[in-house]
XYZ file of C-alpha atoms in Angstrom:
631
model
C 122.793 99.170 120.211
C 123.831 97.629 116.722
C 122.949 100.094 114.254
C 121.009 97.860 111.755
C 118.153 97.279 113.850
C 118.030 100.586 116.738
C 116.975 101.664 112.382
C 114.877 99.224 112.547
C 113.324 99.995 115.927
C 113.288 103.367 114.791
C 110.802 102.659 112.206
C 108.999 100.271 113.941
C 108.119 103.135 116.717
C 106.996 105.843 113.558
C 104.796 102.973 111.887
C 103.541 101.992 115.778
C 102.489 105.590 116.005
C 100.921 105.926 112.814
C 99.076 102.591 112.852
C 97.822 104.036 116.652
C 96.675 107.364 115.413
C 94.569 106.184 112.283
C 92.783 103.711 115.087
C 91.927 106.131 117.286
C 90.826 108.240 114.351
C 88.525 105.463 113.343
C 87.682 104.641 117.051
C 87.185 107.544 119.447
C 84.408 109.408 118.114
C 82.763 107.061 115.357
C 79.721 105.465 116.707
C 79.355 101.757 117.213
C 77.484 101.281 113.698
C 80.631 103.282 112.103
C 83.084 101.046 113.951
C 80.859 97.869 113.031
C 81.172 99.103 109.403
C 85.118 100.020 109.459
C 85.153 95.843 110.483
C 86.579 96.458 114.198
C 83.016 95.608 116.358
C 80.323 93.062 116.303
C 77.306 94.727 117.061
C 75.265 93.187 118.709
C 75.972 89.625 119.740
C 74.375 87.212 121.431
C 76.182 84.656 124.305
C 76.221 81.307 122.871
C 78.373 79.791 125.884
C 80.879 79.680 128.859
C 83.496 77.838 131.022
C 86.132 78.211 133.111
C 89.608 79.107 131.526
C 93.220 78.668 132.906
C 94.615 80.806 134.695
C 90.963 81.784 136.291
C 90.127 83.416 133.511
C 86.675 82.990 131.659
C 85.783 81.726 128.235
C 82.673 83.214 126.512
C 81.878 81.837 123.124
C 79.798 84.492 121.248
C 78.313 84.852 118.136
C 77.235 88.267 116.051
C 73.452 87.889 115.109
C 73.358 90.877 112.140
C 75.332 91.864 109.339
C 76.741 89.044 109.035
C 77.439 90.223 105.296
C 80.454 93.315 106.453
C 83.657 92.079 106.630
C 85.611 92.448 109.792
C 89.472 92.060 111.241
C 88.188 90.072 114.571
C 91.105 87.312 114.511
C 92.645 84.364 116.592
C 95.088 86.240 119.130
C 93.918 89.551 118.898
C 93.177 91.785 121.756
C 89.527 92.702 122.018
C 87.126 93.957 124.657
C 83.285 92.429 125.003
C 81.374 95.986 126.038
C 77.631 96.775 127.023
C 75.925 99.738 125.103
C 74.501 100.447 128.677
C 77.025 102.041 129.339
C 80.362 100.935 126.978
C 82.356 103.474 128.922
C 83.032 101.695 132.018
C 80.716 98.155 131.412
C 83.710 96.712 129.609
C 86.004 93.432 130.030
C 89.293 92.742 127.945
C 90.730 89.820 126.647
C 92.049 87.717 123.735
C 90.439 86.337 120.668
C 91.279 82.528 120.962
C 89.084 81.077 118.042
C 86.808 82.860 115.098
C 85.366 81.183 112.334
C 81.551 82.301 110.623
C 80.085 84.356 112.758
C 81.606 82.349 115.766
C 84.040 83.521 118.274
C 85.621 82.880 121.433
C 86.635 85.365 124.020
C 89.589 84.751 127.131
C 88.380 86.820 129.084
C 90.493 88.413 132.323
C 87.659 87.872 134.693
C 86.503 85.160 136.955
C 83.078 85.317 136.047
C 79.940 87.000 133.719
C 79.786 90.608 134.788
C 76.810 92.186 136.367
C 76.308 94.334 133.507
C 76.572 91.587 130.345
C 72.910 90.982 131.463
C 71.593 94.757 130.748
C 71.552 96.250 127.397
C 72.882 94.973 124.298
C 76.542 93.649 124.141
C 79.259 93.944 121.664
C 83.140 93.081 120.848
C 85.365 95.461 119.831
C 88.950 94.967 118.451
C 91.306 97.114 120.796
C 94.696 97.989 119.365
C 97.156 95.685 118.420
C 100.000 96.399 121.305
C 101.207 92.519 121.540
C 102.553 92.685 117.602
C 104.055 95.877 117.941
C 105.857 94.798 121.360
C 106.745 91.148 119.920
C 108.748 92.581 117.234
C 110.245 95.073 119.169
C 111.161 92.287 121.656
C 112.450 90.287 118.925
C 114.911 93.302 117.195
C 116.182 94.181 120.802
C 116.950 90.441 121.373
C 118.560 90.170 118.068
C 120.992 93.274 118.131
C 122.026 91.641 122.123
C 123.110 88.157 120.111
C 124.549 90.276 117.168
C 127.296 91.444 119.431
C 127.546 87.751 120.405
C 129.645 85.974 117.595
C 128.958 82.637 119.331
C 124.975 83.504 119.299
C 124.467 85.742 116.338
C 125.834 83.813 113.256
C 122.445 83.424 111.597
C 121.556 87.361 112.714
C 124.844 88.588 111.151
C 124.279 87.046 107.851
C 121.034 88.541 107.371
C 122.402 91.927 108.232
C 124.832 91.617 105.805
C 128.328 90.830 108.366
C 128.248 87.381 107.389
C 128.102 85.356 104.585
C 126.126 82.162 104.133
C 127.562 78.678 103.825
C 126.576 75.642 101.913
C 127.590 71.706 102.599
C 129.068 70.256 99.657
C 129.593 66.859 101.143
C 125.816 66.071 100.379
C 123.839 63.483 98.045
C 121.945 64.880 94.967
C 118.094 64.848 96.601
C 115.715 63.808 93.140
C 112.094 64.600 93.611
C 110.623 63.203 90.357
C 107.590 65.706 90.047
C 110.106 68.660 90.199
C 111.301 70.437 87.094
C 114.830 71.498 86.986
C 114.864 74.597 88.708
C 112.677 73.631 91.927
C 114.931 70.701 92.065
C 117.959 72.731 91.970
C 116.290 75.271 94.924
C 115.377 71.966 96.781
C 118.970 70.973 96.681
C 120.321 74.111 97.298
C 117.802 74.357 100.785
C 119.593 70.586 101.784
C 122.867 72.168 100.840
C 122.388 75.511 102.650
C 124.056 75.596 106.625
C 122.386 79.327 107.315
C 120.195 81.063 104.355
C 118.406 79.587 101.312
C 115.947 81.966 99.302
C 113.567 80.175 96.749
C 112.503 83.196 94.841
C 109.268 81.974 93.018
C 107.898 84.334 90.193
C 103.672 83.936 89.639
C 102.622 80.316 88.921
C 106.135 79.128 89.200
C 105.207 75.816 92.054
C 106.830 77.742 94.629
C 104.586 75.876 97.415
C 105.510 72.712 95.773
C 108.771 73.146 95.839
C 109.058 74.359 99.292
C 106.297 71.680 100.685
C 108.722 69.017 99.051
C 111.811 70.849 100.562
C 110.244 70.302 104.012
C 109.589 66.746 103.405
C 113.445 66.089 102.814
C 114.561 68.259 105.336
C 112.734 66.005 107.773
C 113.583 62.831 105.883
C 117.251 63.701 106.061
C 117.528 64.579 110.042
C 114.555 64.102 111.221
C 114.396 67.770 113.907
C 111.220 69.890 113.905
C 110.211 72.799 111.465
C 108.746 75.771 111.658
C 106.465 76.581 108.626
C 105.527 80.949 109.074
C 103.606 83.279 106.532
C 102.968 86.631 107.089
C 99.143 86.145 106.403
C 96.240 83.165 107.950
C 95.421 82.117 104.331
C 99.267 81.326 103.204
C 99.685 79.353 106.531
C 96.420 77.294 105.758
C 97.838 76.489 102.024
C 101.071 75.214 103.411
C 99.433 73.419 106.556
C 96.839 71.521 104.157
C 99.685 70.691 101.386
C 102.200 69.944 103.933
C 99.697 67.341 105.848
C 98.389 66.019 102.240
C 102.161 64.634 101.897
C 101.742 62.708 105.261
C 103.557 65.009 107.745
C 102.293 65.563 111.311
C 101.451 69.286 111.090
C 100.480 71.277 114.329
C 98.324 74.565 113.119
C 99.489 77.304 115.771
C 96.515 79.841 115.634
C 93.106 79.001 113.892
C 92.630 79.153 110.029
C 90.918 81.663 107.952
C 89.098 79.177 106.015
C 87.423 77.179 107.961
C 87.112 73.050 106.301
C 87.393 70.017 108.175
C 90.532 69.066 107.169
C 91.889 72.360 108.187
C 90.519 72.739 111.365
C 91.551 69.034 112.526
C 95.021 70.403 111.959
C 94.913 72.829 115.130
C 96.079 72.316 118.510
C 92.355 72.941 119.936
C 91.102 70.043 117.813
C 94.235 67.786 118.031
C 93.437 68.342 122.561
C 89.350 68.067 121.737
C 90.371 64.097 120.650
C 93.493 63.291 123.415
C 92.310 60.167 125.484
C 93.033 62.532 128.290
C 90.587 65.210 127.725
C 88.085 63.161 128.808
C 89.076 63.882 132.410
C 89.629 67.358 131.334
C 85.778 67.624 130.845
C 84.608 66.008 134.091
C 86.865 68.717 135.795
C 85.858 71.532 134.236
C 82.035 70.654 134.837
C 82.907 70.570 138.484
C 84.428 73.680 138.546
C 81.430 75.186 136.501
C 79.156 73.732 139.350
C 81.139 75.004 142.530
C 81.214 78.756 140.576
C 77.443 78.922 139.794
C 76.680 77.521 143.700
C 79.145 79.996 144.870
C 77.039 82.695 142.651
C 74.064 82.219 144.165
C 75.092 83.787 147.459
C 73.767 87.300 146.883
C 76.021 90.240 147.956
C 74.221 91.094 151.301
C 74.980 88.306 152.764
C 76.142 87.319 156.876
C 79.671 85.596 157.471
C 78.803 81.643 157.532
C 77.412 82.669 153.672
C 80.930 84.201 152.843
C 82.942 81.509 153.970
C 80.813 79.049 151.994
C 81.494 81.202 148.800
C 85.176 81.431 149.584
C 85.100 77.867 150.316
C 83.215 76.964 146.797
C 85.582 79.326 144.640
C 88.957 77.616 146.166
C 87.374 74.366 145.626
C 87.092 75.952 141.854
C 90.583 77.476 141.687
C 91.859 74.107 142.970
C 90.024 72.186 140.625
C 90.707 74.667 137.598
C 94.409 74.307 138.654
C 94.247 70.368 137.905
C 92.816 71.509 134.827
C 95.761 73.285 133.675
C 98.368 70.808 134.611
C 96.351 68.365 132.600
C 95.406 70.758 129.310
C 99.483 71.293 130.202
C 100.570 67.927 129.731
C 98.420 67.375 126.517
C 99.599 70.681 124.571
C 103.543 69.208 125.414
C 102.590 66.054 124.037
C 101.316 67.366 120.770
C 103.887 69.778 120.651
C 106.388 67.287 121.025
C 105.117 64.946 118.487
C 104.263 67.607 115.540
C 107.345 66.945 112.759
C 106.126 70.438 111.049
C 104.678 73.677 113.176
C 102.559 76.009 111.157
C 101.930 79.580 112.349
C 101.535 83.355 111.363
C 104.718 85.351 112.143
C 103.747 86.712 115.457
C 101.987 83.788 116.312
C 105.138 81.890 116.503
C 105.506 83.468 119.959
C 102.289 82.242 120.908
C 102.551 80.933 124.044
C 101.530 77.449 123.276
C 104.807 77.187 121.145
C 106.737 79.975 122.452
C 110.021 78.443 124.049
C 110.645 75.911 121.072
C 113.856 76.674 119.064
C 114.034 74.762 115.679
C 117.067 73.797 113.179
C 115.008 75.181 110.481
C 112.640 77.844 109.895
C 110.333 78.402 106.570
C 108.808 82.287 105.726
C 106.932 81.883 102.927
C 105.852 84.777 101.553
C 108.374 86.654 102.157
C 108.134 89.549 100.024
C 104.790 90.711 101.756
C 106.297 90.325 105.103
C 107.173 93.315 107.396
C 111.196 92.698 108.042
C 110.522 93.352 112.221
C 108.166 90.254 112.527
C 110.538 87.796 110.140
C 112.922 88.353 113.229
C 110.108 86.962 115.758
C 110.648 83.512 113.820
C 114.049 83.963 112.700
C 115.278 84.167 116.542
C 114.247 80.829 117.201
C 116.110 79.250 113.728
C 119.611 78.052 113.158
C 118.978 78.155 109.346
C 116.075 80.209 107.138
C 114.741 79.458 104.317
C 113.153 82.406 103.049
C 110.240 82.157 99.888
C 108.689 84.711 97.798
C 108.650 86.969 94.836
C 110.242 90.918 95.926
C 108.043 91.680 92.532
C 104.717 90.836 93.908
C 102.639 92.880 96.825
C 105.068 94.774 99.321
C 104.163 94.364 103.278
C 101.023 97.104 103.874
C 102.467 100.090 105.650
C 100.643 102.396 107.655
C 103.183 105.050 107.414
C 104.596 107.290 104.500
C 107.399 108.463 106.484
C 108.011 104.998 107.661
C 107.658 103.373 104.536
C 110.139 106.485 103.268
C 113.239 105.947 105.736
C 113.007 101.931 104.601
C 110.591 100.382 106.386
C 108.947 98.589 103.013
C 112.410 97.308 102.019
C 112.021 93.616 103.033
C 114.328 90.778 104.652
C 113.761 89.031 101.326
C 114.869 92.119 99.335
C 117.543 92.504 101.666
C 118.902 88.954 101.190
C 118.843 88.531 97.412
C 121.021 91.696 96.830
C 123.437 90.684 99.604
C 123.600 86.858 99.169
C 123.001 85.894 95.504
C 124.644 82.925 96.091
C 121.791 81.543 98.149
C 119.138 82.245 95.787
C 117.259 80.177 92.864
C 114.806 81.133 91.091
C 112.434 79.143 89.845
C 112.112 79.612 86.198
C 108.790 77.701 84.539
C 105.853 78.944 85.145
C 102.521 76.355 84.905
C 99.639 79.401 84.861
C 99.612 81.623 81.782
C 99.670 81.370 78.175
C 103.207 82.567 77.091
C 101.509 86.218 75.380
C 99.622 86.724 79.111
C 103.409 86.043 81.089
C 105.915 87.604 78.072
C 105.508 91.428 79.652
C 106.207 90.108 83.077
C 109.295 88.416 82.162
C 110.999 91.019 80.229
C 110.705 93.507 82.966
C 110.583 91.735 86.206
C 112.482 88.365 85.770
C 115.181 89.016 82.961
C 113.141 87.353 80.490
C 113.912 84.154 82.148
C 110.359 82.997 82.779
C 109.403 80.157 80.157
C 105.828 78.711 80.108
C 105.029 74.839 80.392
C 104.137 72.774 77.424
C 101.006 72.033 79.245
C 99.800 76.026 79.345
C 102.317 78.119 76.905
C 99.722 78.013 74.117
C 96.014 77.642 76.326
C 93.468 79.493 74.825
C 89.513 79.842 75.704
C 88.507 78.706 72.191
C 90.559 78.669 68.431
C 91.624 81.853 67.476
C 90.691 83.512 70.670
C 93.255 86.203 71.450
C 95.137 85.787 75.373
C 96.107 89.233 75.742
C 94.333 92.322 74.986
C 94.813 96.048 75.900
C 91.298 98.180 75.331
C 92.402 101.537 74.765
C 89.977 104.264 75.880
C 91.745 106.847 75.052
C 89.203 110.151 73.246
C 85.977 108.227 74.908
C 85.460 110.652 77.240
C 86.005 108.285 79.874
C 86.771 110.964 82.565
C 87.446 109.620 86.306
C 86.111 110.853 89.673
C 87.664 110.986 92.549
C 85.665 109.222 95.447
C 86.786 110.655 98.815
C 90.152 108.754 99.020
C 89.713 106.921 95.961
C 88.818 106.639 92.136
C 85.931 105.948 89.769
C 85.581 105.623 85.891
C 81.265 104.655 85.786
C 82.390 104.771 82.190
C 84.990 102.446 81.605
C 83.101 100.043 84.195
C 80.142 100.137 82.094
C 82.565 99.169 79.119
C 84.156 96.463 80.953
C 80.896 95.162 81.727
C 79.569 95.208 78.215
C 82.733 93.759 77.212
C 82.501 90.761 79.270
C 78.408 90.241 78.300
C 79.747 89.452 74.763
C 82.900 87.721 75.400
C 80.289 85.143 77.688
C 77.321 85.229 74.919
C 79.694 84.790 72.539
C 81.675 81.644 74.259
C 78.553 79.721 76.533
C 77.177 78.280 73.404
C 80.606 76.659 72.793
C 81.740 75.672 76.256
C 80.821 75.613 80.387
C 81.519 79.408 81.522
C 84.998 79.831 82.626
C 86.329 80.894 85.617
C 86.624 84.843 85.683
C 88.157 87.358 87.862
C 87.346 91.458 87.098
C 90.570 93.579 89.211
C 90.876 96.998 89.824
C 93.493 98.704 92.192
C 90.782 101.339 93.447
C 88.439 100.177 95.917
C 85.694 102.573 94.843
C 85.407 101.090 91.515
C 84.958 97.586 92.709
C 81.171 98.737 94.115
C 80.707 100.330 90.990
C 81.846 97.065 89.242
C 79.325 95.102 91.535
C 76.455 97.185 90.953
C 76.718 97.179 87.244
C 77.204 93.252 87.026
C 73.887 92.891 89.166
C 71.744 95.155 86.521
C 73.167 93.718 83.726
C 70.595 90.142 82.724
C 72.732 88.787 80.670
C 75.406 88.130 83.004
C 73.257 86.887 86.421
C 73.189 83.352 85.459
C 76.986 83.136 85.465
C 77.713 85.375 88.763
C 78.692 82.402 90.215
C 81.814 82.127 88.098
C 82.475 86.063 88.352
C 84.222 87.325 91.377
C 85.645 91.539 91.425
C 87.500 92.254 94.058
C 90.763 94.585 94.621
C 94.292 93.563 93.088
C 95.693 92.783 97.119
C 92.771 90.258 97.525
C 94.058 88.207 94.120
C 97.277 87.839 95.416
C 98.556 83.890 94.838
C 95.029 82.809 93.345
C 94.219 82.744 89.595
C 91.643 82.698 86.530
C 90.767 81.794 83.001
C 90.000 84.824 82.303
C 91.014 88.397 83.900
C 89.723 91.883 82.858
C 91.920 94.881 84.988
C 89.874 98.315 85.282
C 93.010 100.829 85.098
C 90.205 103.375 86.255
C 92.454 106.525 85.887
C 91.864 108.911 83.030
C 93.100 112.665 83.692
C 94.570 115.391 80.881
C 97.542 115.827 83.765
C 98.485 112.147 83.121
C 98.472 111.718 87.111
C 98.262 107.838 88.057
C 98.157 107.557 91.855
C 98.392 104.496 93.372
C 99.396 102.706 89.460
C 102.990 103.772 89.845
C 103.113 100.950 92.426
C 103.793 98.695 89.380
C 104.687 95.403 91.808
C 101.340 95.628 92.487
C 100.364 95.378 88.502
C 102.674 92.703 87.963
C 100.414 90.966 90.531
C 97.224 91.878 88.246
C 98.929 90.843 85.235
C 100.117 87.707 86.236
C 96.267 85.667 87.818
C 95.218 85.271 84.267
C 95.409 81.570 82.911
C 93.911 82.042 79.299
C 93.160 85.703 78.612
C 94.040 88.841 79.885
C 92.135 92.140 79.233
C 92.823 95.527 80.076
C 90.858 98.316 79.973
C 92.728 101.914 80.064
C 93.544 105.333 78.394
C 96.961 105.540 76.847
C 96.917 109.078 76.985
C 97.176 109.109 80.818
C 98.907 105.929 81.054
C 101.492 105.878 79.205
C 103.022 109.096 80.708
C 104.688 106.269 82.717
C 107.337 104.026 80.812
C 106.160 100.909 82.230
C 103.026 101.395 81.055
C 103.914 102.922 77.701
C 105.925 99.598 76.977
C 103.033 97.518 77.851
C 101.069 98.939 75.302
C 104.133 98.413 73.012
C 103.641 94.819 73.946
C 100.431 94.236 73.517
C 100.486 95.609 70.031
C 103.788 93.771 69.455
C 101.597 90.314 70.275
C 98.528 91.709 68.295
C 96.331 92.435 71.455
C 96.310 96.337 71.089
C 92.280 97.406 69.910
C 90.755 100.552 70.165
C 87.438 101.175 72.503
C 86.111 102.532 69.947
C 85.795 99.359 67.891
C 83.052 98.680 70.403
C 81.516 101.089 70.800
């Protein structure tokens, strides 16, 4: 096998093993309230529904009736068993998540009918482990090393791994997209231009999904062939779905969205069927088949010959009917499918069988930098030119595995591409989020000091003379942190923070509405400690609603008016964990519109030169203060 990706496979089997052990760790001997807490099990739930399924399979819509408040990693396509605690050994049925939105779900299940058993005890749904990625993108790396040895098949595959090089049209009108500044005008024209690869790198607040929504738009406009729109997570696909269908495009949502609005939702493939003229039929049908199962069901088990032949006789009549069903629900998929100009999916779940046989000219992966490199190629294989978008400075992909991650698992396609084919890449350059002090840091050490600020925010402050950048040094406060089982507290420095923000708000209500505010933190631990102390503290409940604290990962491509980052770590050794990740800080640095405060002891910090220099910055800009000048 090619070398590139039997590496590739390589890794893919440590991180498969890794990813398998820490489930069964969480699984095998936690009970069902631990496994409802780690978010892998409703517990219990309550049958809201069923019908008959292709295939002779059964659809159960369920819905979980308690803590409702834990968060949970139930999603559209994933495998998941509905289990009895009666006995969840053996009263258990598998199948596949095909819709979850609340505390809604529906369940495929790979039965004919309601067990026995789903009548006795209370039921649940578990999340089993995810096989169907893991053997998708192994699929797709085998598949691509096969066309790799295949000149006439493998162009596009040989590029990315570096034996190619990328070619451009030059034969091509100028495209002018009057709401584009230069540089998203130049990556739009470079993406028309581009045969095999374009890369839109987009740095925070740059218009990256503007340019690339806009990109789409001409790309259709100029030949007129399907695209295929991918994003390594639910929530990017449901930004580009919604902005690609504001501009008037016929987009198909593979999969169902994380946020669940109207608009979204009449963007999927299960809506776009629920209002085809022929699912009207569909309905009638399925209602029959309903009827013939439950008559059939009545027959109790003890039963003489003429009663077994009538149940046989009822369940073919069923299976027939069900089987007119599916050539109808067949027919109306193709003809959505077919008439969709843009297709909208996560990575994997551009396999999903719905769309899985469609090859496109072009193929979008936004997000690229947070995208594991095995599942770009699930997409990629079906492209003849990629467009890939994303910042290699932002989050990496999450990685279960050090080793893994180690032998070059985190290294990205998008990381991969910019170093080998710089001549496919523009970056856009203006930025339309921070005030020029809050993005200055960012630019000097991530983008070449290229980033400039817009007109419209370079200079945005909360209020005259209010300072956008300011580093609280805690440094001899005694701030000492605590380690929390895997993670980190400061109570002290949150209970700064806290008091911090009280008089920032007393100070600016009288003036103006309460801005929009964000409190970060990389350590998990400290966001509950965060949350507790806003709920005691009086001052500050009649703005929670413009207060949200949450971990840096979760902040990812949203932003604030105002962001306060708890560093949390404060040691004599100077030891900073999980803060030498500093793409990850350039993400917390960057959400802040019109002030940026962070709270963190020198002494420990600056041991690293990254964040030595930030402190050099801040003082540079006149945002360096002492705790202790609040104290």
């Amino acid at each position: 096998m090619h070398p590139y990706f039997a590496n590739l496979i390589q890794l893919l089997q440590i991180e498969r093993s890794a990813d398998l052990e820490s489930y069964l760790k969480l699984t095998q001997s936690a009970s069902v309230a631990d496994r409802r807490a780690a978010g892998l099990t409703w517990y219990p739930i309550a049958i809201r529904g069923t019908e008959p399924a292709r295939g002779d399979y059964l659809s159960l819509e369920a819905e979980r009736t308690t803590h409702h408040d834990i968060s949970h990693q139930l999603r559209f396509g994933a495998s998941a068993v509905l289990f009895s605690n009666h006995n969840p050994a053996q009263d258990r049925a598998e199948g596949t998540i095909t819709f979850q939105a609340g505390n809604r779900l529906k369940i495929t299940l790979r039965t004919e009918e309601l067990p026995d058993w789903a009548s006795e005890g209370k039921l649940g749904i578990e999340l089993l482990f995810d096989n169907n990625s893991y053997d998708e993108m192994l699929a797709a790396l085998k598949e691509a090393a096969k066309r790799t040895e295949n000149p006439k098949e493998g162009g596009l595959a040989q590029i990315l791994n570096g034996e190619g090089k990328p070619t451009f049209k030059s034969d091509i009108p100028r495209y002018e997209v009057p709401k584009l500044n230069a540089s998203q005008q130049q990556s739009l024209n470079s993406i028309l231009a581009a045969r095999e690869l374009a890369i839109v790198h987009g740095p925070p607040g740059t218009g990256k999904t503007t340019t690339l929504v806009q990109a789409v738009k001409a790309l259709i406009k100029q030949d007129g062939k399907q695209i295929l729109v991918v994003a390594p997570s639910n929530t990017a696909v449901d930004l580009l779905s919604e902005k690609l269908a504001d501009e008037g495009l016929n987009v198909l949502r593979v999969g169902n969205p994380a946020r669940v609005s109207e608009k979204l939702l009449s963007l999927t493939l299960d809506s776009k069927m629920n209002e085809h003229s022929s699912m009207k039929q569909v309905r009638v049908l399925k209602k029959q088949a309903s009827d013939f199962k439950n008559m059939a069901h009545k027959y109790k088990r003890n039963f003489g010959r003429a009663e077994r032949e009538q149940r046989k006789a009822l369940f073919d009549e069923a299976h027939k009917i069900m089987k007119e069903v599916g050539n109808t629900e067949q027919f109306i998929q193709d003809d959505l499918v077919a008439k969709a100009q843009v297709i909208t999916a996560t990575l994997v779940g551009a396999n999903h069988y719905t769309v899985r046989s469609l090859k496109y000219h072009t193929v979008v992966i936004d997000e690229a930098g947070q995208a594991l490199e095995p599942a770009c190629w699930i997409p990629v294989l079906k492209a003849q030119k990629l467009i890939l978008a994303g910042d290699p400075f932002q989050l990496p992909p999450t990685i279960k595995s050090d080793e893994s991650a180690r032998k070059g698992l985190n290294i990205t396609l998008l990381e991969k591409c910019i170093r080998l084919h710089p001549e496919s890449v523009v970056m856009l350059n203006e930025q339309y989020r921070m005030n020029k002090a809050i993005m200055g840091y960012s630019s000097r050490v991530f983008y070449g000091q290229q980033l400039k600020a817009h007109d419209s925010v370079a200079n945005h402050v909360l209020t005259e003379g209010e300072q956008p950048l300011t580093f609280l040094d805690t440094a001899g406060c005694g701030f000492d942190e605590k380690a929390e089982g895997t993670s980190t507290t400061n109570a002290d420095e949150a209970a700064f923070l806290i008091r911090h923000l009280t008089t920032l708000i007393t100070n600016l209500t009288p003036l103006m509405d309460c801005p929009s505010i964000a409190i970060i933190s990389p350590y998990k631990e400290q966001m509950g400690v965060l949350k507790d102390l806003l709920l005691q503290e009086p001052a500050l409940q009649p703005f929670s609603k413009y207060i949200s604290v949450n971990t840096i990962d979760s902040f990812q491509g949203q932003e604030r008016d105002v962001v306060y980052i708890s560093m949390t770590r404060s040691n004599p050794e100077g030891t900073i964990g999980f803060l030498s990740d500093i793409r990850r800080m350039n993400v917390a640095m960057t959400r802040a519109r019109k002030k940026l405060v962070v709270i963190g002891d020198s002494a420990t910090l600056s041991r690293r030169a990254f964040y030595a220099d930030f402190i050099g910055y801040a003082e540079g800009v006149g945002g360096y203060k002492s705790a202790w000048e609040f104290m």
